Structure formats: C-alpha cells, structure tokens
Amino acid sequence: MATWHLTTPLRSEDVLQLRAGDVVLLSGDIYTARDAAHKRIMEQLDSGGTPPFPPEGAVVYYVGPAPAPPGRPIGSAGPTTSGRMDSYTPRMLALGVRATIGKGKRSDAVRNAMCEHGAVYLGATGGAGALLSQCVLAAEVVAYEELGPEAVRRLTVRDFPLLVINDACGGELYVTPKLDL
C-alpha cells in the first residue's frame, strides 16, 4: 500500500496509479452531492443542461454536512452510504468525474463504469465527521440551496484522508472479518 498526495482536479494518470488499499491525502476543491442533488443534476442533464460544477477531473463527496459552528466553514461532514447514488454514478463518471467519496460497497454497474472511465471510489471514515471537517478550509453552496444539507457545495480541502476502496483496474478492498464462534 502506498500513500498519495493528490490535488484536484484529478487527471487520468493520477487515478490510474491508485490501487485498492492505498491512502490518499486529497487537497483542492471537491463537490458535495447526495441523492436529492444527483436527481436534480440528472434532470438538468436530461433537459440539455450541464452539471452545476465542471465534471472533468471532479471529485464528488456523498455528504450532507451539519451547519457550520462559529469560526468554521462547515460542521460535521461524515460520508453517507454510497449505494444510494449508484443509479446516477455511471453517468457522472461518463461526464469525467474521476472519483467519488463515501462509505459502503458499490454496485457492479458502478465498478464497471469506474474501469471504463478511469475512475476510483474512495472511502472516508464513517463516524468521524467532526474530524474530517477539520480538513475543510472553505465551503460554498454552488447549486440547489433549497435542499439545505443536500445542496451541492464546493469544499476546499487540505490533506483530506481517504482510502482507495475500488480502483480503476477493478481492484476492490473489503475485509470480511473471520469470526470464530
């Protein structure tokens, strides 16, 4: 396993070097979007529009952050279950999104789309939202403000700690604990 310091937007060569189990310390701008935002993005695309952020090389974080406490750009910002976005993800990857961040397993369709489009799935530690928020330097709503926590935001992050769960070559990191009962 290797540790990589990457900056967004991600390039193909950034993503293709990653392997399941590698650690990524990500810096730059990433975009938040959960299911309600993904649905809106798809509707926008279906009507001939464009996503509310530049998709080429983008990283999408599945999070609905808590309100910002005084002096901070964002509140607790832990990942949500990625499977809820699986029906939208292949289309997002086809647009050029290079990485998604969340927790939990991805569907076969998403894993196949990652291989096809040269993208990765990065895991953020669930239950550590307050700690993860310390890596967020700035936060700005860029679309769908009426969705509250599910609005699309641009987060500027520094050394955001992630683990490669699915790499672009089809590698997958999942450890099933052996229980001796």
mmCIF file of C-alpha atoms in Angstrom:
data_model
loop_
_atom_site.group_PDB
_atom_site.id
_atom_site.type_symbol
_atom_site.label_atom_id
_atom_site.label_comp_id
_atom_site.label_asym_id
_atom_site.label_seq_id
_atom_site.Cartn_x
_atom_site.Cartn_y
_atom_site.Cartn_z
ATOM 1 C CA MET A 1 0.000 0.000 0.000
ATOM 2 C CA ALA A 2 1.165 3.472 -0.900
ATOM 3 C CA THR A 3 0.271 6.957 0.291
ATOM 4 C CA TRP A 4 -0.524 9.553 -2.365
ATOM 5 C CA HIS A 5 -0.845 13.332 -2.037
ATOM 6 C CA LEU A 6 -3.239 14.369 -4.820
ATOM 7 C CA THR A 7 -4.714 17.721 -5.833
ATOM 8 C CA THR A 8 -7.952 18.297 -7.716
ATOM 9 C CA PRO A 9 -8.941 18.327 -10.470
ATOM 10 C CA LEU A 10 -7.690 14.767 -10.828
ATOM 11 C CA ARG A 11 -6.001 13.690 -14.031
ATOM 12 C CA SER A 12 -6.278 10.261 -15.592
ATOM 13 C CA GLU A 13 -2.689 9.482 -14.647
ATOM 14 C CA ASP A 14 -3.425 10.411 -11.002
ATOM 15 C CA VAL A 15 -6.267 7.904 -10.797
ATOM 16 C CA LEU A 16 -4.725 5.065 -12.797
ATOM 17 C CA GLN A 17 -1.759 4.798 -10.400
ATOM 18 C CA LEU A 18 -4.008 4.139 -7.403
ATOM 19 C CA ARG A 19 -4.637 0.634 -6.092
ATOM 20 C CA ALA A 20 -7.218 -0.670 -3.643
ATOM 21 C CA GLY A 21 -5.816 -0.195 -0.145
ATOM 22 C CA ASP A 22 -3.772 2.909 -0.958
ATOM 23 C CA VAL A 23 -4.156 6.008 1.210
ATOM 24 C CA VAL A 24 -4.957 9.320 -0.488
ATOM 25 C CA LEU A 25 -4.481 12.708 1.144
ATOM 26 C CA LEU A 26 -6.606 14.902 -1.103
ATOM 27 C CA SER A 27 -6.314 18.664 -1.469
ATOM 28 C CA GLY A 28 -8.175 21.175 -3.641
ATOM 29 C CA ASP A 29 -11.844 21.622 -4.478
ATOM 30 C CA ILE A 30 -14.336 18.767 -4.176
ATOM 31 C CA TYR A 31 -18.121 18.856 -4.613
ATOM 32 C CA THR A 32 -20.789 17.535 -2.282
ATOM 33 C CA ALA A 33 -23.884 15.796 -3.615
ATOM 34 C CA ARG A 34 -26.312 13.295 -2.140
ATOM 35 C CA ASP A 35 -29.350 11.626 -3.691
ATOM 36 C CA ALA A 36 -31.586 14.712 -3.997
ATOM 37 C CA ALA A 37 -28.800 16.695 -5.672
ATOM 38 C CA HIS A 38 -27.959 13.805 -8.012
ATOM 39 C CA LYS A 39 -31.609 13.597 -9.058
ATOM 40 C CA ARG A 40 -31.577 17.318 -9.876
ATOM 41 C CA ILE A 41 -28.317 17.018 -11.800
ATOM 42 C CA MET A 42 -29.799 14.187 -13.900
ATOM 43 C CA GLU A 43 -32.908 16.277 -14.616
ATOM 44 C CA GLN A 44 -30.671 19.162 -15.668
ATOM 45 C CA LEU A 45 -28.700 16.876 -17.996
ATOM 46 C CA ASP A 46 -31.897 15.358 -19.432
ATOM 47 C CA SER A 47 -33.142 18.831 -20.348
ATOM 48 C CA GLY A 48 -29.898 19.696 -22.166
ATOM 49 C CA GLY A 49 -28.199 21.499 -19.284
ATOM 50 C CA THR A 50 -24.853 20.962 -17.634
ATOM 51 C CA PRO A 51 -23.903 19.937 -14.098
ATOM 52 C CA PRO A 52 -23.518 22.752 -11.545
ATOM 53 C CA PHE A 53 -19.759 22.115 -11.397
ATOM 54 C CA PRO A 54 -17.139 21.236 -14.008
ATOM 55 C CA PRO A 55 -17.205 17.414 -14.095
ATOM 56 C CA GLU A 56 -13.854 16.793 -15.810
ATOM 57 C CA GLY A 57 -11.470 15.594 -13.099
ATOM 58 C CA ALA A 58 -14.001 16.343 -10.352
ATOM 59 C CA VAL A 59 -14.350 14.536 -7.046
ATOM 60 C CA VAL A 60 -17.866 14.119 -5.625
ATOM 61 C CA TYR A 61 -18.276 13.586 -1.882
ATOM 62 C CA TYR A 62 -21.508 11.957 -0.710
ATOM 63 C CA VAL A 63 -22.147 14.086 2.363
ATOM 64 C CA GLY A 64 -24.836 16.267 3.898
ATOM 65 C CA PRO A 65 -22.768 18.402 6.271
ATOM 66 C CA ALA A 66 -24.024 19.805 9.545
ATOM 67 C CA PRO A 67 -24.301 23.591 9.929
ATOM 68 C CA ALA A 68 -21.017 25.386 10.497
ATOM 69 C CA PRO A 69 -20.187 26.261 14.092
ATOM 70 C CA PRO A 70 -18.817 29.763 14.760
ATOM 71 C CA GLY A 71 -15.438 30.284 13.118
ATOM 72 C CA ARG A 72 -15.595 27.162 10.929
ATOM 73 C CA PRO A 73 -16.584 26.812 7.253
ATOM 74 C CA ILE A 74 -18.574 23.624 7.863
ATOM 75 C CA GLY A 75 -19.914 21.401 10.611
ATOM 76 C CA SER A 76 -19.506 17.665 10.923
ATOM 77 C CA ALA A 77 -19.022 16.213 7.434
ATOM 78 C CA GLY A 78 -19.051 12.425 7.517
ATOM 79 C CA PRO A 79 -19.787 10.263 4.470
ATOM 80 C CA THR A 80 -23.183 8.855 3.618
ATOM 81 C CA THR A 81 -23.902 5.436 2.113
ATOM 82 C CA SER A 82 -22.752 5.454 -1.490
ATOM 83 C CA GLY A 83 -25.140 2.800 -2.758
ATOM 84 C CA ARG A 84 -27.938 5.376 -2.783
ATOM 85 C CA MET A 85 -26.117 7.147 -5.634
ATOM 86 C CA ASP A 86 -25.330 4.003 -7.644
ATOM 87 C CA SER A 87 -28.083 4.583 -10.206
ATOM 88 C CA TYR A 88 -26.597 8.015 -11.027
ATOM 89 C CA THR A 89 -22.880 7.301 -10.752
ATOM 90 C CA PRO A 90 -22.144 5.677 -14.149
ATOM 91 C CA ARG A 91 -23.500 8.761 -15.911
ATOM 92 C CA MET A 92 -21.447 11.078 -13.676
ATOM 93 C CA LEU A 93 -18.298 9.076 -14.412
ATOM 94 C CA ALA A 94 -19.025 9.253 -18.143
ATOM 95 C CA LEU A 95 -19.043 13.056 -17.799
ATOM 96 C CA GLY A 96 -15.491 12.984 -16.433
ATOM 97 C CA VAL A 97 -15.891 12.698 -12.672
ATOM 98 C CA ARG A 98 -12.702 10.893 -11.593
ATOM 99 C CA ALA A 99 -13.537 9.952 -8.001
ATOM 100 C CA THR A 100 -16.417 9.568 -5.602
ATOM 101 C CA ILE A 101 -16.138 9.554 -1.811
ATOM 102 C CA GLY A 102 -18.478 7.773 0.555
ATOM 103 C CA LYS A 103 -18.896 4.624 2.593
ATOM 104 C CA GLY A 104 -20.146 1.145 1.790
ATOM 105 C CA LYS A 105 -19.960 -1.078 -1.267
ATOM 106 C CA ARG A 106 -20.675 -0.065 -4.873
ATOM 107 C CA SER A 107 -22.783 -1.962 -7.408
ATOM 108 C CA ASP A 108 -21.405 -3.984 -10.313
ATOM 109 C CA ALA A 109 -22.601 -1.249 -12.696
ATOM 110 C CA VAL A 110 -20.589 1.392 -10.818
ATOM 111 C CA ARG A 111 -17.471 -0.774 -10.599
ATOM 112 C CA ASN A 112 -17.702 -1.488 -14.349
ATOM 113 C CA ALA A 113 -18.130 2.239 -15.081
ATOM 114 C CA MET A 114 -15.040 3.014 -12.975
ATOM 115 C CA CYS A 115 -12.985 0.646 -15.125
ATOM 116 C CA GLU A 116 -14.492 2.002 -18.341
ATOM 117 C CA HIS A 117 -13.940 5.672 -17.487
ATOM 118 C CA GLY A 118 -10.788 5.512 -15.349
ATOM 119 C CA ALA A 119 -12.289 6.488 -12.003
ATOM 120 C CA VAL A 120 -11.948 5.396 -8.377
ATOM 121 C CA TYR A 121 -14.098 5.073 -5.280
ATOM 122 C CA LEU A 122 -12.555 6.483 -2.121
ATOM 123 C CA GLY A 123 -13.735 5.666 1.372
ATOM 124 C CA ALA A 124 -13.964 8.241 4.138
ATOM 125 C CA THR A 125 -14.190 7.077 7.726
ATOM 126 C CA GLY A 126 -17.801 6.877 8.850
ATOM 127 C CA GLY A 127 -18.447 8.257 12.330
ATOM 128 C CA ALA A 128 -15.528 10.695 12.065
ATOM 129 C CA GLY A 129 -17.386 13.640 10.501
ATOM 130 C CA ALA A 130 -16.158 16.172 13.071
ATOM 131 C CA LEU A 131 -12.561 15.096 12.473
ATOM 132 C CA LEU A 132 -12.971 15.133 8.675
ATOM 133 C CA SER A 133 -14.416 18.648 8.825
ATOM 134 C CA GLN A 134 -11.082 19.865 10.209
ATOM 135 C CA CYS A 135 -9.615 19.284 6.712
ATOM 136 C CA VAL A 136 -12.183 21.637 5.125
ATOM 137 C CA LEU A 137 -10.779 25.121 4.618
ATOM 138 C CA ALA A 138 -13.784 26.669 2.831
ATOM 139 C CA ALA A 139 -17.345 25.741 1.861
ATOM 140 C CA GLU A 140 -19.702 27.422 -0.599
ATOM 141 C CA VAL A 141 -23.135 26.401 -1.880
ATOM 142 C CA VAL A 142 -22.997 26.267 -5.707
ATOM 143 C CA ALA A 143 -26.445 24.819 -6.514
ATOM 144 C CA TYR A 144 -29.822 23.804 -5.089
ATOM 145 C CA GLU A 145 -29.556 25.858 -1.890
ATOM 146 C CA GLU A 146 -33.178 24.954 -1.108
ATOM 147 C CA LEU A 147 -32.025 21.367 -0.461
ATOM 148 C CA GLY A 148 -30.302 22.512 2.742
ATOM 149 C CA PRO A 149 -27.641 19.977 3.769
ATOM 150 C CA GLU A 150 -28.122 18.175 0.430
ATOM 151 C CA ALA A 151 -27.273 21.267 -1.639
ATOM 152 C CA VAL A 152 -24.250 20.996 -3.923
ATOM 153 C CA ARG A 153 -21.281 22.636 -2.229
ATOM 154 C CA ARG A 154 -17.718 23.286 -3.270
ATOM 155 C CA LEU A 155 -15.428 22.335 -0.413
ATOM 156 C CA THR A 156 -11.794 23.350 -0.409
ATOM 157 C CA VAL A 157 -9.909 20.631 1.444
ATOM 158 C CA ARG A 158 -6.336 20.023 2.526
ATOM 159 C CA ASP A 159 -4.968 16.537 3.166
ATOM 160 C CA PHE A 160 -8.456 15.040 3.364
ATOM 161 C CA PRO A 161 -7.727 11.414 4.462
ATOM 162 C CA LEU A 162 -9.187 8.722 2.212
ATOM 163 C CA LEU A 163 -8.715 5.051 1.408
ATOM 164 C CA VAL A 164 -8.975 3.606 -2.112
ATOM 165 C CA ILE A 165 -11.819 1.092 -1.938
ATOM 166 C CA ASN A 166 -12.260 0.422 -5.689
ATOM 167 C CA ASP A 167 -9.513 1.256 -8.136
ATOM 168 C CA ALA A 168 -9.865 1.900 -11.867
ATOM 169 C CA CYS A 169 -8.410 -1.526 -12.671
ATOM 170 C CA GLY A 170 -11.152 -3.456 -10.906
ATOM 171 C CA GLY A 171 -9.334 -3.921 -7.597
ATOM 172 C CA GLU A 172 -11.517 -3.863 -4.508
ATOM 173 C CA LEU A 173 -10.669 -3.534 -0.832
ATOM 174 C CA TYR A 174 -13.066 -5.220 1.518
ATOM 175 C CA VAL A 175 -12.049 -7.172 4.542
ATOM 176 C CA THR A 176 -14.547 -9.666 5.863
ATOM 177 C CA PRO A 177 -13.720 -10.429 9.462
ATOM 178 C CA LYS A 178 -13.397 -14.082 10.352
ATOM 179 C CA LEU A 179 -15.476 -14.888 13.386
ATOM 180 C CA ASP A 180 -14.664 -17.911 15.475
ATOM 181 C CA LEU A 181 -17.939 -18.791 17.112
#
